[in-house]
GROMACS .gro file of C-alpha atoms in nm:
model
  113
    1UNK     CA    1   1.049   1.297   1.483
    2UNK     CA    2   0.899   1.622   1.559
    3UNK     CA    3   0.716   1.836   1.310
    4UNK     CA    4   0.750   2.258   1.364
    5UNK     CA    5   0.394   2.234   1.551
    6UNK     CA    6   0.454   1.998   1.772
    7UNK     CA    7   0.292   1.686   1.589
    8UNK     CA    8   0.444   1.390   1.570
    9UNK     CA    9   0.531   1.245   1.145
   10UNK     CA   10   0.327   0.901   1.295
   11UNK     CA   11  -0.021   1.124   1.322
   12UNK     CA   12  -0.018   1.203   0.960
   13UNK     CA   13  -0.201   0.970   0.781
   14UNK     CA   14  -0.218   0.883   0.392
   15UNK     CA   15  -0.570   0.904   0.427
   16UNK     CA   16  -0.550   1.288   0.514
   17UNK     CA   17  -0.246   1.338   0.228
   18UNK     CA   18  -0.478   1.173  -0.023
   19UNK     CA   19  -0.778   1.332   0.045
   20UNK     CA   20  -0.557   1.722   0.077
   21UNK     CA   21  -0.418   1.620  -0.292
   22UNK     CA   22  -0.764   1.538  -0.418
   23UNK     CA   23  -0.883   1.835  -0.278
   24UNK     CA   24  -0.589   2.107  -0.359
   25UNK     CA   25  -0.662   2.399  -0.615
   26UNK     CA   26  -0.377   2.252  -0.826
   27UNK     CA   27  -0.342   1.941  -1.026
   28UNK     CA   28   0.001   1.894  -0.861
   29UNK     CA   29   0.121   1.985  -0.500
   30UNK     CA   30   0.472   1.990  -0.344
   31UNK     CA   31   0.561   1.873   0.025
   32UNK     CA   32   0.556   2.209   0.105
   33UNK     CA   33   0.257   2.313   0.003
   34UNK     CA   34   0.094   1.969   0.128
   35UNK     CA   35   0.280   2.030   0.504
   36UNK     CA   36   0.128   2.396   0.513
   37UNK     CA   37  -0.229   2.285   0.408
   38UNK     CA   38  -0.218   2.039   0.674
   39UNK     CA   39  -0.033   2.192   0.975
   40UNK     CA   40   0.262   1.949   0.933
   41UNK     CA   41   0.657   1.990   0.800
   42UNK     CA   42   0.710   1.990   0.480
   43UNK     CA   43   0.904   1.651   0.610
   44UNK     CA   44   0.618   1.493   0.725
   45UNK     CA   45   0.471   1.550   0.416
   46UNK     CA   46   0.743   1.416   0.212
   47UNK     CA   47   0.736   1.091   0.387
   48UNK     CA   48   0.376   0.974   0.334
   49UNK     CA   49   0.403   1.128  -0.050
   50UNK     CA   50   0.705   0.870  -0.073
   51UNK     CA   51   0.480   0.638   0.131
   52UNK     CA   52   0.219   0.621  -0.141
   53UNK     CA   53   0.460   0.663  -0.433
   54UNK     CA   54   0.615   0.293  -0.309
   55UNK     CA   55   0.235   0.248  -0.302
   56UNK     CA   56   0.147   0.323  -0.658
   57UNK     CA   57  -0.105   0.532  -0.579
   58UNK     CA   58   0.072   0.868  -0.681
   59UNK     CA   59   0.341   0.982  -0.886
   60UNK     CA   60   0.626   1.235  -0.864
   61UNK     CA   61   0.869   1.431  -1.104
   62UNK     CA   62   1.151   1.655  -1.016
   63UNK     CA   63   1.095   1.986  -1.191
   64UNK     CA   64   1.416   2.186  -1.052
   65UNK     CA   65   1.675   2.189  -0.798
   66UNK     CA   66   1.537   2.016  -0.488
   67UNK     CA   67   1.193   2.007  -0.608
   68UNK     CA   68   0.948   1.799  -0.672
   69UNK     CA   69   0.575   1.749  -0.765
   70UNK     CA   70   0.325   1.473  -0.658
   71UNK     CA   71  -0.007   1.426  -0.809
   72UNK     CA   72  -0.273   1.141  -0.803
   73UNK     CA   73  -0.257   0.852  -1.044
   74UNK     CA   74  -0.570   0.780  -1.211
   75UNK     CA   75  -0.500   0.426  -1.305
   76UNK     CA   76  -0.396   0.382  -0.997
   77UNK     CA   77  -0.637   0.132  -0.767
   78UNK     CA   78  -0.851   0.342  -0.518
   79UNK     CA   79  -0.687   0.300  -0.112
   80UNK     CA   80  -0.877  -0.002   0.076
   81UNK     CA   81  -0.997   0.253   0.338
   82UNK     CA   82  -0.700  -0.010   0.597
   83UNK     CA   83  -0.449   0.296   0.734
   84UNK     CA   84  -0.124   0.104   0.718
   85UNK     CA   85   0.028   0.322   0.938
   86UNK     CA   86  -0.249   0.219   1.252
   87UNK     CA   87  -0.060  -0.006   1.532
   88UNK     CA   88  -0.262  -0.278   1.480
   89UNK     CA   89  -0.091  -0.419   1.197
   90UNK     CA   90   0.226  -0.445   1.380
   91UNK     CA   91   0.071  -0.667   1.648
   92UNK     CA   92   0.176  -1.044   1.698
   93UNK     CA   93  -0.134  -1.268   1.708
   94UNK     CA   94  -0.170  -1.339   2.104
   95UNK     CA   95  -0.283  -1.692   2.060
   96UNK     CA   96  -0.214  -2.042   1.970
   97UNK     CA   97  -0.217  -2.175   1.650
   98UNK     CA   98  -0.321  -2.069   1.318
   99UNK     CA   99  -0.709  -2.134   1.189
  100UNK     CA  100  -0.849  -2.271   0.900
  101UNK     CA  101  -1.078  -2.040   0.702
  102UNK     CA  102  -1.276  -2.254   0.712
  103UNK     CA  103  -1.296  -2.313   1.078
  104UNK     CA  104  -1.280  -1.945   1.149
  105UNK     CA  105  -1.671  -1.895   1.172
  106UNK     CA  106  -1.700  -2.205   1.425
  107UNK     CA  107  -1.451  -2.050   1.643
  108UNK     CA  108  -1.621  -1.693   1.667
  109UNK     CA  109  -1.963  -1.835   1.679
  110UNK     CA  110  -1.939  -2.128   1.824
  111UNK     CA  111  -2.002  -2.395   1.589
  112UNK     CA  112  -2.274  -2.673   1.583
  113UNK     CA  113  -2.363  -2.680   1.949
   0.00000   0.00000   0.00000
């Protein structure tokens, strides 16, 4: 999906919606707002504030026809600094069998050699 500038919905990250809620004038922001403060649709927008809703890490109310406000919940737990939304955590391990924990350091390092 294509945003009005060009950008691609995938190149938003929470990260950036997080941290342009923490840092917006106003304690609560809409999708549009959010979209225009970051060069993105107001679509894009939507879908990583319904992203970290499913997350727990905001919250939402609908305040009038078709519109709704997100803001930050503070008892919610703070983002592990992991983007769920990289690549990487859609790849399929590319080899053999599972590891022990325990057995992880004498793979990487060699072991007792």
């Amino acid at each position: 999906m294509v945003t009005t500038t060009g950008r691609y919905v995938q190149t938003l990250t929470l990260d950036a919606v997080l941290r342009a809620i923490r840092e917006a004038s106003d304690p609560v922001v809409t999708a549009k707002k959010l979209g225009e403060q970051l060069d993105y649709s107001s679509e894009a927008a939507r879908q990583k504030l319904v992203q970290l809703h499913d997350q727990g890490l905001i919250e939402r109310r609908k305040v009038g026809a078709g519109v709704v406000i997100w803001w930050i919940d503070d008892d919610a737990a703070e983002p592990s600094g992991i983007n769920a939304d990289d690549p990487f955590w859609s790849l399929k391990p590319a080899a053999g069998e599972p590891v022990a924990e325990d057995e992880i350091d004498d793979i990487l390092y060699g072991g007792d050699e």
